[in-house]
PDB file of N, CA and C in Angstrom:
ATOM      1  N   UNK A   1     -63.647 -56.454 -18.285  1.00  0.00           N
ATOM      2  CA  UNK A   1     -63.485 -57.776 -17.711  1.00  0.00           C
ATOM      3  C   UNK A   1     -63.930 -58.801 -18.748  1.00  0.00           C
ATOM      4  N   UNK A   2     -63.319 -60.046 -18.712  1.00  0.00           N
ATOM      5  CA  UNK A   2     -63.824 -60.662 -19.920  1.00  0.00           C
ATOM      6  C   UNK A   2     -64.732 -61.630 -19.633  1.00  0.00           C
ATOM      7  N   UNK A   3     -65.978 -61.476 -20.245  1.00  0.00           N
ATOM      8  CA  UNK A   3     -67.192 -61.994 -20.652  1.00  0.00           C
ATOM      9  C   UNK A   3     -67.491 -63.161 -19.715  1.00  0.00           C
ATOM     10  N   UNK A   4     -66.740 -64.424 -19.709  1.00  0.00           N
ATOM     11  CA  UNK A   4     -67.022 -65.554 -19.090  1.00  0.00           C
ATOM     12  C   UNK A   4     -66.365 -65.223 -17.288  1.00  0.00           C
ATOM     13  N   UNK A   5     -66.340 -63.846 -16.584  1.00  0.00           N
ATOM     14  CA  UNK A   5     -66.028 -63.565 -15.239  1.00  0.00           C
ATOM     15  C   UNK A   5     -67.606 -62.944 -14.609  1.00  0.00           C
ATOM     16  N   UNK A   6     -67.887 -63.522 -14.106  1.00  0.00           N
ATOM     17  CA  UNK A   6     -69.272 -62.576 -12.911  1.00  0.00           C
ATOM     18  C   UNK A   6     -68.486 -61.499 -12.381  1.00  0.00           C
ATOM     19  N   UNK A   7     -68.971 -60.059 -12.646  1.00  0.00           N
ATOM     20  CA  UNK A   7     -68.181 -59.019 -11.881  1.00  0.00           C
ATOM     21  C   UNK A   7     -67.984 -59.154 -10.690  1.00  0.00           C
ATOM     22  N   UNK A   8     -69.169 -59.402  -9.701  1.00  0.00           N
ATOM     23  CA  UNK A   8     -69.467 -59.374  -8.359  1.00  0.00           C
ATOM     24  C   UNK A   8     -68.755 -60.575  -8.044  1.00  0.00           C
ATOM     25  N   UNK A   9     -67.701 -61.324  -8.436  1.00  0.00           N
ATOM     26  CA  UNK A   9     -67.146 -62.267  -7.901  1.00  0.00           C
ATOM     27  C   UNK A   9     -65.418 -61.861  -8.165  1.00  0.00           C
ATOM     28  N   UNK A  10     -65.208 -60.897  -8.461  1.00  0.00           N
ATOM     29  CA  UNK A  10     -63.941 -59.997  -8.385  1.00  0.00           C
ATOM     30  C   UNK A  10     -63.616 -58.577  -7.969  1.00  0.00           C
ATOM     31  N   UNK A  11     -62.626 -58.399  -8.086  1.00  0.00           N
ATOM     32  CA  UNK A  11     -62.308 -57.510  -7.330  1.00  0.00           C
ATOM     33  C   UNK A  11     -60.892 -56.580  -7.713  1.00  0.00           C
ATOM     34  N   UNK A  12     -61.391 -55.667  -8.006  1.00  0.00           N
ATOM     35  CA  UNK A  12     -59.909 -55.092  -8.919  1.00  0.00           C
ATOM     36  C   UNK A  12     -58.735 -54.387  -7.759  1.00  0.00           C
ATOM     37  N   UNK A  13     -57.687 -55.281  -7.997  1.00  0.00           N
ATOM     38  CA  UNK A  13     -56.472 -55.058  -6.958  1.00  0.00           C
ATOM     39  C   UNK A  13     -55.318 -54.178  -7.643  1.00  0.00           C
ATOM     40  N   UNK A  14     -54.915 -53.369  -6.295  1.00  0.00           N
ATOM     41  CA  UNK A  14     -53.793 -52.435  -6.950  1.00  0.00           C
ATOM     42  C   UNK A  14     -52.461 -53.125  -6.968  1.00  0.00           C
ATOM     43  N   UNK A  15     -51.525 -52.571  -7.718  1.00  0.00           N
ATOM     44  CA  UNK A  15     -50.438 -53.265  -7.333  1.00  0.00           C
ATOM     45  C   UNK A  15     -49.882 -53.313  -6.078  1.00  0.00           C
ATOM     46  N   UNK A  16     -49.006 -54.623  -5.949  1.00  0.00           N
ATOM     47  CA  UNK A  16     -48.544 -54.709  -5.023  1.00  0.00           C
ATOM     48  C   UNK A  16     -49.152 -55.572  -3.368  1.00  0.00           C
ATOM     49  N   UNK A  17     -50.710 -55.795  -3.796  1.00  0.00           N
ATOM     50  CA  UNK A  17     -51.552 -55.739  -2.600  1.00  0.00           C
ATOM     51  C   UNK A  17     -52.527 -56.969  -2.802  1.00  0.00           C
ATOM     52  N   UNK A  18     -51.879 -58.368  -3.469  1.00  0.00           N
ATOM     53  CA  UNK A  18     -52.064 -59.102  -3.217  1.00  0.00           C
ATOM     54  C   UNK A  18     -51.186 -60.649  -2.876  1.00  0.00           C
ATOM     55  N   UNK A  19     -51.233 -61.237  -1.949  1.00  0.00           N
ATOM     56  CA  UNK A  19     -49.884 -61.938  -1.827  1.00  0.00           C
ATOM     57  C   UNK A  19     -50.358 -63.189  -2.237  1.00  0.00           C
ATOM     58  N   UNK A  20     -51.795 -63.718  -2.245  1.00  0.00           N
ATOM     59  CA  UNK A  20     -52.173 -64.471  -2.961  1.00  0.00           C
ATOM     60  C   UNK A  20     -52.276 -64.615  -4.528  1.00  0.00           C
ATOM     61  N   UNK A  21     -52.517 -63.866  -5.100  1.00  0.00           N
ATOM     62  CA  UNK A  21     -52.782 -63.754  -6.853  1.00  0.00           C
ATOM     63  C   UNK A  21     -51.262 -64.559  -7.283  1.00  0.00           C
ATOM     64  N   UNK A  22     -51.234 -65.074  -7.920  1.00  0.00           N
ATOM     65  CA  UNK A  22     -49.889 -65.498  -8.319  1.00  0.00           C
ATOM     66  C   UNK A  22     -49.203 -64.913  -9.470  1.00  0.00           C
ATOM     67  N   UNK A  23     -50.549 -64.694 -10.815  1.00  0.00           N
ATOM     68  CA  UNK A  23     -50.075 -63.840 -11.442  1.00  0.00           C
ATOM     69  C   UNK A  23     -50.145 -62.550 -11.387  1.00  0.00           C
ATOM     70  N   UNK A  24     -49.962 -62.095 -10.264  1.00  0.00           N
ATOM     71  CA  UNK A  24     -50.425 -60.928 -10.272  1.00  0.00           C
ATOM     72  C   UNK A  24     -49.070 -60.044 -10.897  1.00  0.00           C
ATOM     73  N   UNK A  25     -48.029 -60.296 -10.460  1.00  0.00           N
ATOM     74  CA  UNK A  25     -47.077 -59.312 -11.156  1.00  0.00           C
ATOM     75  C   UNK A  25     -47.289 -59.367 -12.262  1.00  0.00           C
ATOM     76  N   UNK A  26     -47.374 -60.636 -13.021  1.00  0.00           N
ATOM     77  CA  UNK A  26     -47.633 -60.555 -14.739  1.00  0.00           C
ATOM     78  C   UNK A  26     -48.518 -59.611 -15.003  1.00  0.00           C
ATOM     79  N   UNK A  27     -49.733 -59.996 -15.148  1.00  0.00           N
ATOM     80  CA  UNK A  27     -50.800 -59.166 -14.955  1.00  0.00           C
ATOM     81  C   UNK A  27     -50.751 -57.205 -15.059  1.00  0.00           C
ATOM     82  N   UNK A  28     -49.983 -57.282 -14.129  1.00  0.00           N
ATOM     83  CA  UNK A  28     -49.837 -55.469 -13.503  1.00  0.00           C
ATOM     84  C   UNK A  28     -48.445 -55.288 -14.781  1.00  0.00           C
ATOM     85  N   UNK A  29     -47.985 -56.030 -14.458  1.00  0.00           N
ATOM     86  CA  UNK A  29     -46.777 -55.772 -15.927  1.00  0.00           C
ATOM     87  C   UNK A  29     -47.495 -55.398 -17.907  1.00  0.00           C
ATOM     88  N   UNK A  30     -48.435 -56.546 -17.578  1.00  0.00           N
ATOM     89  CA  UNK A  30     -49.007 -56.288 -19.217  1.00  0.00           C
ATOM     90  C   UNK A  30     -50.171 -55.679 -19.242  1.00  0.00           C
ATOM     91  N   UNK A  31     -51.022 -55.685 -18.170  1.00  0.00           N
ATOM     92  CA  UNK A  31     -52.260 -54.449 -18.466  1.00  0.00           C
ATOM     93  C   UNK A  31     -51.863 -53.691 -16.995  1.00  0.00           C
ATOM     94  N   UNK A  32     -51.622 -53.401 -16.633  1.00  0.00           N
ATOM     95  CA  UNK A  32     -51.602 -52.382 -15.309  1.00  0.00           C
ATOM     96  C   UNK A  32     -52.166 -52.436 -13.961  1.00  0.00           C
ATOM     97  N   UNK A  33     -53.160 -53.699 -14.497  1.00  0.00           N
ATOM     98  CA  UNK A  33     -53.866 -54.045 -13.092  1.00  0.00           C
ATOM     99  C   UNK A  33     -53.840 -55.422 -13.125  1.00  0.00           C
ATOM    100  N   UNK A  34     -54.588 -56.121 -12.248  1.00  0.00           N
ATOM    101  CA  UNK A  34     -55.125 -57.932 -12.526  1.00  0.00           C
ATOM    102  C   UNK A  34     -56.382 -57.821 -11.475  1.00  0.00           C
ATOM    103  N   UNK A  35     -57.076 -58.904 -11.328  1.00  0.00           N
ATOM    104  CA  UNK A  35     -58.206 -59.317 -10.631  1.00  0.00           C
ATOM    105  C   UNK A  35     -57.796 -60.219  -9.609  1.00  0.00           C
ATOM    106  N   UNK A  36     -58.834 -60.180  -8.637  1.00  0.00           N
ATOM    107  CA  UNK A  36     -58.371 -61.481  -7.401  1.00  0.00           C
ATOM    108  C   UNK A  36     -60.192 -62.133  -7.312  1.00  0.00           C
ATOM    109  N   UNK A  37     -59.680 -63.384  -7.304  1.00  0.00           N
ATOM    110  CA  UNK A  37     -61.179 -63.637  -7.037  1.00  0.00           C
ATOM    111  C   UNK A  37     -61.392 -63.618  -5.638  1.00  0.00           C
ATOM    112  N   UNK A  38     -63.339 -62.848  -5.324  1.00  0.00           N
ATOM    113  CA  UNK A  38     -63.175 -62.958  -4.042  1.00  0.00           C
ATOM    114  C   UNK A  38     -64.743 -63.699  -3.929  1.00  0.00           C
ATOM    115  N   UNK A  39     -65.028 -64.034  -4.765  1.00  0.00           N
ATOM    116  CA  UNK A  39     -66.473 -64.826  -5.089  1.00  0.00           C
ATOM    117  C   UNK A  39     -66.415 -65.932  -3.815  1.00  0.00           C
ATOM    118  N   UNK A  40     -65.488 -66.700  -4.090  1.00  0.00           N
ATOM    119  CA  UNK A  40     -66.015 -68.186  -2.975  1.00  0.00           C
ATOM    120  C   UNK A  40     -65.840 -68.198  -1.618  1.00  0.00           C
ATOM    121  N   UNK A  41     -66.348 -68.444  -0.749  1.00  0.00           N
ATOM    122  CA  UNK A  41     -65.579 -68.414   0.738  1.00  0.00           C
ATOM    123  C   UNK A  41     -64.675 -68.708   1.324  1.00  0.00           C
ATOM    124  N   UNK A  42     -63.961 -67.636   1.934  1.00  0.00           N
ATOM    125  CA  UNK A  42     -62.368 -68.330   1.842  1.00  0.00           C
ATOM    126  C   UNK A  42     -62.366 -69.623   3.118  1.00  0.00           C
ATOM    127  N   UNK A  43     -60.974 -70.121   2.512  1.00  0.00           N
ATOM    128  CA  UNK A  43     -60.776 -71.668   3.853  1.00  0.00           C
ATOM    129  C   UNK A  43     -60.712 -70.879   5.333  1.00  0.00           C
ATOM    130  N   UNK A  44     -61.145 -71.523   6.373  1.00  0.00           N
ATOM    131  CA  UNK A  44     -61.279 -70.601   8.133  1.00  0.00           C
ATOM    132  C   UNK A  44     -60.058 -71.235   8.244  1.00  0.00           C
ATOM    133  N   UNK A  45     -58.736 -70.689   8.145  1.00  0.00           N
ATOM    134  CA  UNK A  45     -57.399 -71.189   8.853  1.00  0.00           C
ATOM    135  C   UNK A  45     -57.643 -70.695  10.290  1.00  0.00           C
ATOM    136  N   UNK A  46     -57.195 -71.923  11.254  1.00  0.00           N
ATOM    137  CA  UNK A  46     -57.343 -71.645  12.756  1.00  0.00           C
ATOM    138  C   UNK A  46     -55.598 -70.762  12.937  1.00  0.00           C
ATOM    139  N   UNK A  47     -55.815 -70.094  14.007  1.00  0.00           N
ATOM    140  CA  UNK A  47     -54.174 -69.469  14.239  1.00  0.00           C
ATOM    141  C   UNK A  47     -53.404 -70.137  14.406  1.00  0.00           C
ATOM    142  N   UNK A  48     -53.359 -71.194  14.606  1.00  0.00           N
ATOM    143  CA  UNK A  48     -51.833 -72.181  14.854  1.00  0.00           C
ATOM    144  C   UNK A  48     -51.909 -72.482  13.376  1.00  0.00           C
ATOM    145  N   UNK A  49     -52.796 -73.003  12.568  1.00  0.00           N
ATOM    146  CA  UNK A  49     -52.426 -73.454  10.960  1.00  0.00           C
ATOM    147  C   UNK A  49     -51.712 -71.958  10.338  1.00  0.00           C
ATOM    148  N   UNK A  50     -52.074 -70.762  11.023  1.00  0.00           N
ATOM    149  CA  UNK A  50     -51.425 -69.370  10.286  1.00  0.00           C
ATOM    150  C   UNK A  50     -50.037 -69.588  10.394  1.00  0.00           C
ATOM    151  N   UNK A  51     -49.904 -69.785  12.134  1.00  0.00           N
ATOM    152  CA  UNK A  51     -48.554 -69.891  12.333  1.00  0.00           C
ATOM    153  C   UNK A  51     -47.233 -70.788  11.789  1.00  0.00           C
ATOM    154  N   UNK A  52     -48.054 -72.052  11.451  1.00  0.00           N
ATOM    155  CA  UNK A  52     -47.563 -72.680  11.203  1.00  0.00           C
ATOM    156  C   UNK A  52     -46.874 -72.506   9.520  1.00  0.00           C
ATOM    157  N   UNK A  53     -48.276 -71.675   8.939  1.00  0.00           N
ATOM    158  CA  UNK A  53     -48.328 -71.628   7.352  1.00  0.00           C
ATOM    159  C   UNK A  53     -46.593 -70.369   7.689  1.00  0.00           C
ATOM    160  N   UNK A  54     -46.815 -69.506   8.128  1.00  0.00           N
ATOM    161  CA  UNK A  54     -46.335 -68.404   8.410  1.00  0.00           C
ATOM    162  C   UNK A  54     -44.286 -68.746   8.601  1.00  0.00           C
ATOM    163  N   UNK A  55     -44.543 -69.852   9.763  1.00  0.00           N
ATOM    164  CA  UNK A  55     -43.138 -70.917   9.807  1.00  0.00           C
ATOM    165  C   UNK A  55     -42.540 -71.037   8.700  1.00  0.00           C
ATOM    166  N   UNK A  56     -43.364 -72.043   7.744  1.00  0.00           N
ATOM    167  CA  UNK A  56     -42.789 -72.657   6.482  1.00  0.00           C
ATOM    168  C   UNK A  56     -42.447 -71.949   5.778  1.00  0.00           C
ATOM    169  N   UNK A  57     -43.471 -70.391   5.460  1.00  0.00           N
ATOM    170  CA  UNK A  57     -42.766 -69.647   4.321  1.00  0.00           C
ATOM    171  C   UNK A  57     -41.290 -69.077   5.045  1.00  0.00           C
ATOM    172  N   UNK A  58     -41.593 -68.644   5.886  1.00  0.00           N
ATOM    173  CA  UNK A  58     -40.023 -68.244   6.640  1.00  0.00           C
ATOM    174  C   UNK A  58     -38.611 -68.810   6.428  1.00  0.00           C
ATOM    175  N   UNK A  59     -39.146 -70.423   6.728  1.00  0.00           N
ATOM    176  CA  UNK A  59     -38.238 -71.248   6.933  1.00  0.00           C
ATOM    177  C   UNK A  59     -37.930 -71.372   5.420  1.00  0.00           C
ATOM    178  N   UNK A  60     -38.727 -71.784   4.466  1.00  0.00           N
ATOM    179  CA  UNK A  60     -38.187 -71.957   3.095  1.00  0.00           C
ATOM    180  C   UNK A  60     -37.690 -70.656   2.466  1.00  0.00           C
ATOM    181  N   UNK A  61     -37.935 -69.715   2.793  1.00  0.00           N
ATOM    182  CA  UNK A  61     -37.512 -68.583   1.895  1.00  0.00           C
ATOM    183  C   UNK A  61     -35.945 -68.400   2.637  1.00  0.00           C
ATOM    184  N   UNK A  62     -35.819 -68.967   3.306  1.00  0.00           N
ATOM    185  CA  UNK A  62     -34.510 -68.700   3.852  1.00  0.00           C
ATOM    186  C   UNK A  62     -33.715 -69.775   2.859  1.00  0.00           C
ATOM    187  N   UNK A  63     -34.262 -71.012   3.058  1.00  0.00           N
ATOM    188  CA  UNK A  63     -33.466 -71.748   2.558  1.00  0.00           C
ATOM    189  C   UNK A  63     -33.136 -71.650   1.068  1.00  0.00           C
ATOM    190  N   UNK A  64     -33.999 -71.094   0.436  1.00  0.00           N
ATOM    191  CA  UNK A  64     -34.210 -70.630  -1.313  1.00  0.00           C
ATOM    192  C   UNK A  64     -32.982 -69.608  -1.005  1.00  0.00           C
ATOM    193  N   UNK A  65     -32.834 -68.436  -0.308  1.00  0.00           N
ATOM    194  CA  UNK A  65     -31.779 -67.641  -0.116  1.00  0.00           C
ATOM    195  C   UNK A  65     -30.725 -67.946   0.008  1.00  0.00           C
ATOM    196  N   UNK A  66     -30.285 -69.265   0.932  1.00  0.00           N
ATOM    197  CA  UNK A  66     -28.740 -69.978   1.560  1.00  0.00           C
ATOM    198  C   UNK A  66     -28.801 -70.923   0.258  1.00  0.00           C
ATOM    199  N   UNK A  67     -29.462 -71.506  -0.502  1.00  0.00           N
ATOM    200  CA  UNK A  67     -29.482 -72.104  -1.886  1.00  0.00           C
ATOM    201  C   UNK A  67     -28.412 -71.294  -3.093  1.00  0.00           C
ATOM    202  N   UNK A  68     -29.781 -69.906  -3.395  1.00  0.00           N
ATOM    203  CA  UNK A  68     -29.074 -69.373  -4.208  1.00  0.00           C
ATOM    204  C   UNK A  68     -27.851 -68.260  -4.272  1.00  0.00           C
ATOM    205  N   UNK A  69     -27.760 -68.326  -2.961  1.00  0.00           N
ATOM    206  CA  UNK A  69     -26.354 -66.794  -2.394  1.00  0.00           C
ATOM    207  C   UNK A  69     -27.282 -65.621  -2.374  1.00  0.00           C
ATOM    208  N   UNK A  70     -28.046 -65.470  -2.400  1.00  0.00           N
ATOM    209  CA  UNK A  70     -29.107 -64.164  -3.036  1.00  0.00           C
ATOM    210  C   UNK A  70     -30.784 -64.307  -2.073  1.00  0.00           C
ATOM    211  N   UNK A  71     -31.461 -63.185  -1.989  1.00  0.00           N
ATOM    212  CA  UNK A  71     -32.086 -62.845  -1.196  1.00  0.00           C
ATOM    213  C   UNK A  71     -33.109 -63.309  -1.939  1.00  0.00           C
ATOM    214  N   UNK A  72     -34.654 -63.824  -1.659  1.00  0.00           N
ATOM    215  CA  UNK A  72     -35.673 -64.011  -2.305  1.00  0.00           C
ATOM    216  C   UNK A  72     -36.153 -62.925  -2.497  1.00  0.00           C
ATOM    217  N   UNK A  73     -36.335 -62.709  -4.274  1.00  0.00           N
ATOM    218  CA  UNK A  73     -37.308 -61.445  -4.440  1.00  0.00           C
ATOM    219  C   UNK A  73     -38.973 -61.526  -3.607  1.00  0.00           C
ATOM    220  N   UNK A  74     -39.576 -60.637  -3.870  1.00  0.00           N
ATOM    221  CA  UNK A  74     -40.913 -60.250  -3.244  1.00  0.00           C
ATOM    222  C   UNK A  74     -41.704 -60.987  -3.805  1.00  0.00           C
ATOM    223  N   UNK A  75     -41.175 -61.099  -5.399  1.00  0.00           N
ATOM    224  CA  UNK A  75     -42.733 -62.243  -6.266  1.00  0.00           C
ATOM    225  C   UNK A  75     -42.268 -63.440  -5.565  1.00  0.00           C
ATOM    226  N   UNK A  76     -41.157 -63.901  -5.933  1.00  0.00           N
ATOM    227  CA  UNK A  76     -40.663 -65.277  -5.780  1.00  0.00           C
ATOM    228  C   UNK A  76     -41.456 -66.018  -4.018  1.00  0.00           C
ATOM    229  N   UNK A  77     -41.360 -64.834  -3.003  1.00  0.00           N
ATOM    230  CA  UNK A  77     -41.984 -65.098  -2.086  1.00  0.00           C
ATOM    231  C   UNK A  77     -43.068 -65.069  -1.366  1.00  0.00           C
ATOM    232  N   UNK A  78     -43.693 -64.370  -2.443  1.00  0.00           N
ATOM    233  CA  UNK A  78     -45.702 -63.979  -2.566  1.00  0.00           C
ATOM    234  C   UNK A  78     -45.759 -65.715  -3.422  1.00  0.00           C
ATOM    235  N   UNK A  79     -45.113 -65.875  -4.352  1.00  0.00           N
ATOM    236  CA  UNK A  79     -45.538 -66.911  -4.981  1.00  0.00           C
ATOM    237  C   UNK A  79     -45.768 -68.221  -3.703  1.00  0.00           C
ATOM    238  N   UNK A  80     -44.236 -68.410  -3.390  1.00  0.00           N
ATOM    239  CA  UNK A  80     -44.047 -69.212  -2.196  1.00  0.00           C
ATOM    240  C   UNK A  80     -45.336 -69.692  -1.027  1.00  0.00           C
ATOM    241  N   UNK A  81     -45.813 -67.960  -0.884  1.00  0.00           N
ATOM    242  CA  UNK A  81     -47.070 -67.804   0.012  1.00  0.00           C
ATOM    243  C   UNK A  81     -48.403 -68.914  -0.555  1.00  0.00           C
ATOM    244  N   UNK A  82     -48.409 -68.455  -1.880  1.00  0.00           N
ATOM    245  CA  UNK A  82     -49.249 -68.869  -2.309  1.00  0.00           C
ATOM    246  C   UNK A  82     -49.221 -70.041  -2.462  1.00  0.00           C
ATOM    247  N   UNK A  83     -48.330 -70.873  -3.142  1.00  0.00           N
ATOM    248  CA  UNK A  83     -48.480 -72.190  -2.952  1.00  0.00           C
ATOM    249  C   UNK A  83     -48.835 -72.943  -1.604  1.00  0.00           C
ATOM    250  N   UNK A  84     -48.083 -72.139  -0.527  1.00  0.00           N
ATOM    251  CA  UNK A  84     -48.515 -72.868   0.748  1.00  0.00           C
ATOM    252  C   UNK A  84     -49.728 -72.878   1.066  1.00  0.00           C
ATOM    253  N   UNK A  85     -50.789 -71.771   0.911  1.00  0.00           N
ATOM    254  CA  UNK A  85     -52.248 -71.157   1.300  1.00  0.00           C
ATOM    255  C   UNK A  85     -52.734 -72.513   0.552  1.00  0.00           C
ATOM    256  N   UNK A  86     -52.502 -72.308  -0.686  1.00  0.00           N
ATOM    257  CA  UNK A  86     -53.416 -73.703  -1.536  1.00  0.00           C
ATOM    258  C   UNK A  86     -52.986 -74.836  -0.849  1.00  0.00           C
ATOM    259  N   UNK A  87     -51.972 -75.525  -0.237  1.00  0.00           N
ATOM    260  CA  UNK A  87     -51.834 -76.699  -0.378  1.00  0.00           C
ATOM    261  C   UNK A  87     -52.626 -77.022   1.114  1.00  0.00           C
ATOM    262  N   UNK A  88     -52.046 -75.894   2.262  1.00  0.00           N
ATOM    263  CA  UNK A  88     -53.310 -76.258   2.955  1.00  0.00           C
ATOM    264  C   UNK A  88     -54.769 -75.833   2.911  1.00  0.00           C
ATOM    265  N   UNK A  89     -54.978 -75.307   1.838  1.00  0.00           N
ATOM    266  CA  UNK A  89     -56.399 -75.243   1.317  1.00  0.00           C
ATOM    267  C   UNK A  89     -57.223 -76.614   1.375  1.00  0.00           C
ATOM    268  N   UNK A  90     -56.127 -77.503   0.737  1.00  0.00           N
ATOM    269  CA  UNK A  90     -56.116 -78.937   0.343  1.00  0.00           C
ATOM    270  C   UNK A  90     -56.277 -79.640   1.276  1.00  0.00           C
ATOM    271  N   UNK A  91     -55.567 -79.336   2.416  1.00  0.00           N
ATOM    272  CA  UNK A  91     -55.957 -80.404   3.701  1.00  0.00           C
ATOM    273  C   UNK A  91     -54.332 -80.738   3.943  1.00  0.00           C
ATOM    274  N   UNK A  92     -53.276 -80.203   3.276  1.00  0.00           N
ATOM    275  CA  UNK A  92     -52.009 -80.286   4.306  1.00  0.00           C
ATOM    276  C   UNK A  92     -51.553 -79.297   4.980  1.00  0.00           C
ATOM    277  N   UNK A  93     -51.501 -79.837   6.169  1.00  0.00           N
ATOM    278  CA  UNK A  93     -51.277 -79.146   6.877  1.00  0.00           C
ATOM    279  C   UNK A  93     -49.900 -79.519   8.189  1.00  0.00           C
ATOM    280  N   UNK A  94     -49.182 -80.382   7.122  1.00  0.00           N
ATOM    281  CA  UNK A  94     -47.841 -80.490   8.420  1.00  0.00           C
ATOM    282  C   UNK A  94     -47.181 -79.325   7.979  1.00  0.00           C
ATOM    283  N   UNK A  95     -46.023 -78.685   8.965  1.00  0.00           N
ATOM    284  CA  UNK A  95     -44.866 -77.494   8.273  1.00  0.00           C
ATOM    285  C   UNK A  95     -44.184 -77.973   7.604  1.00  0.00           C
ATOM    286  N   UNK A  96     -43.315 -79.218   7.719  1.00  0.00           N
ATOM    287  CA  UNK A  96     -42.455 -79.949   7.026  1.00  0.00           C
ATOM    288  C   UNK A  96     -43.043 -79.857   5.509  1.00  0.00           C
ATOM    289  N   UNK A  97     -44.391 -80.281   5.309  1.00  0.00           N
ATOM    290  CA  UNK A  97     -44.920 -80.618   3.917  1.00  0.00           C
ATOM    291  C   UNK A  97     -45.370 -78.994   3.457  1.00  0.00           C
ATOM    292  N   UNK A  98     -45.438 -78.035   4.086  1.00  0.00           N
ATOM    293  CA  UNK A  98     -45.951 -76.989   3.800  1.00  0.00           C
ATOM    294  C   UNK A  98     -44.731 -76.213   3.060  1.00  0.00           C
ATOM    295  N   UNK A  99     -43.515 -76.516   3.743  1.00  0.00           N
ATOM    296  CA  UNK A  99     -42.304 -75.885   3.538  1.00  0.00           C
ATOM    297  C   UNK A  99     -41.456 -76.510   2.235  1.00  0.00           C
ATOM    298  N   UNK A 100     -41.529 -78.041   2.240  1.00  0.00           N
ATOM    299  CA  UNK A 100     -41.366 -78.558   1.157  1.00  0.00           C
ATOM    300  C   UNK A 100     -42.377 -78.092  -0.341  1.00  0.00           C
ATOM    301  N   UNK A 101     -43.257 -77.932   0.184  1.00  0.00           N
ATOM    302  CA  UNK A 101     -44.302 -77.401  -1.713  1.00  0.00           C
ATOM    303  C   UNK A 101     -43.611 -75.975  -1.717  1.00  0.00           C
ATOM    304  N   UNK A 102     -43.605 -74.915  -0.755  1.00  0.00           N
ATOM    305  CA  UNK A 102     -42.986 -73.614  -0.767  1.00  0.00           C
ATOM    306  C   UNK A 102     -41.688 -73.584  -1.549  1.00  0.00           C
ATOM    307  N   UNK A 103     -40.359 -74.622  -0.958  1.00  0.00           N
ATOM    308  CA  UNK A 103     -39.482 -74.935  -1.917  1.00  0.00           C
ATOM    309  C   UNK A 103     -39.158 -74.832  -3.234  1.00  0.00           C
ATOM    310  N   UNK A 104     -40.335 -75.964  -3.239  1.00  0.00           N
ATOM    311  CA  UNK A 104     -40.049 -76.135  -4.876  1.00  0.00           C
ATOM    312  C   UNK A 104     -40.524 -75.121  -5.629  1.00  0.00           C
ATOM    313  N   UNK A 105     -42.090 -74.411  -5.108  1.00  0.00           N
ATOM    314  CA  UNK A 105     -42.237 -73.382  -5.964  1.00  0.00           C
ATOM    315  C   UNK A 105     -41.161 -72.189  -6.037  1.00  0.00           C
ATOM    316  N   UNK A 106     -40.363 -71.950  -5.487  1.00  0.00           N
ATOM    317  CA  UNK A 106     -39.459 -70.879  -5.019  1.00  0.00           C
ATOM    318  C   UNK A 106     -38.127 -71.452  -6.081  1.00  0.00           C
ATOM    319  N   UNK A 107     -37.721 -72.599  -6.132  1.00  0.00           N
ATOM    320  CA  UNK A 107     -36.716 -73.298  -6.705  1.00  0.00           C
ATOM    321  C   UNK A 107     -37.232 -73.758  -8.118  1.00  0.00           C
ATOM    322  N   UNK A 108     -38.254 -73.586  -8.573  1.00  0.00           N
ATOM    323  CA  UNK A 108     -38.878 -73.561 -10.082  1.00  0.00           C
ATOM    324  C   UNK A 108     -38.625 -72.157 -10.268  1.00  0.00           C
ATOM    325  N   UNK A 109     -39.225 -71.472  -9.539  1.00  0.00           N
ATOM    326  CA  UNK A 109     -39.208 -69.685 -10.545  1.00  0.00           C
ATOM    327  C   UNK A 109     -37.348 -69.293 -10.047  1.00  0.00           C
ATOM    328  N   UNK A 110     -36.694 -69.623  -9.384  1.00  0.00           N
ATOM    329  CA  UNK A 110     -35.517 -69.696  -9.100  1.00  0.00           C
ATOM    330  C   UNK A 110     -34.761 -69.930 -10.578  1.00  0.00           C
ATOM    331  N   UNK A 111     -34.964 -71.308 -11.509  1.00  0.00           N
ATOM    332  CA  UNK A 111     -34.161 -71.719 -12.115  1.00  0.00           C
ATOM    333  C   UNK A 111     -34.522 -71.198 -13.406  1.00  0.00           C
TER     334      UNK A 111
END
């Protein structure tokens, strides 16, 4: 692990088994594994913010699909995930705005 990481604040993930990590495919591609941090406390999403988070990726990964003729790969839509988790990390929390950041991240690694 490199030098400037506290061990006890990671956590070595197998492939495949994180939908948050963003780089994680990179990662597992050039050394075989990657890290997730699990050091800080995560945000308490109430179940309707899940559901809601849960909506948007749905709803946008569809639309990334009827966009490109083609099905969203698995990164493209772990990524998706992830952007949404952070943004209401942040304090947004409409679907509309949740689904719109999902978008674009989906329509950046898209192009």
């Amino acid at each position: 692990m490199p030098a400037q990481f506290k061990a006890r604040d990671w956590k070595l993930m197998a492939k495949d088994t994180s939908l948050l990590h963003s780089d994680a495919s990179r990662d597992i591609g050039l050394k075989g594994y990657c890290y997730f941090n699990v050091g800080s406390s995560p945000v308490d999403f109430k179940p309707k913010l899940v559901s809601t988070m849960k909506s948007a990726l749905q709803a946008a990964s569809a639309h990334i699909g009827n966009s490109s003729g083609k099905p969203v790969t698995p990164a493209t839509k772990a990524r998706m995930a992830s952007r949404i988790v952070k943004s209401a990390a942040d304090g947004l929390i409409d679907a509309s705005t949740l689904k719109l950041a999902a978008i674009k991240e989906g329509l950046f690694l898209a192009d």
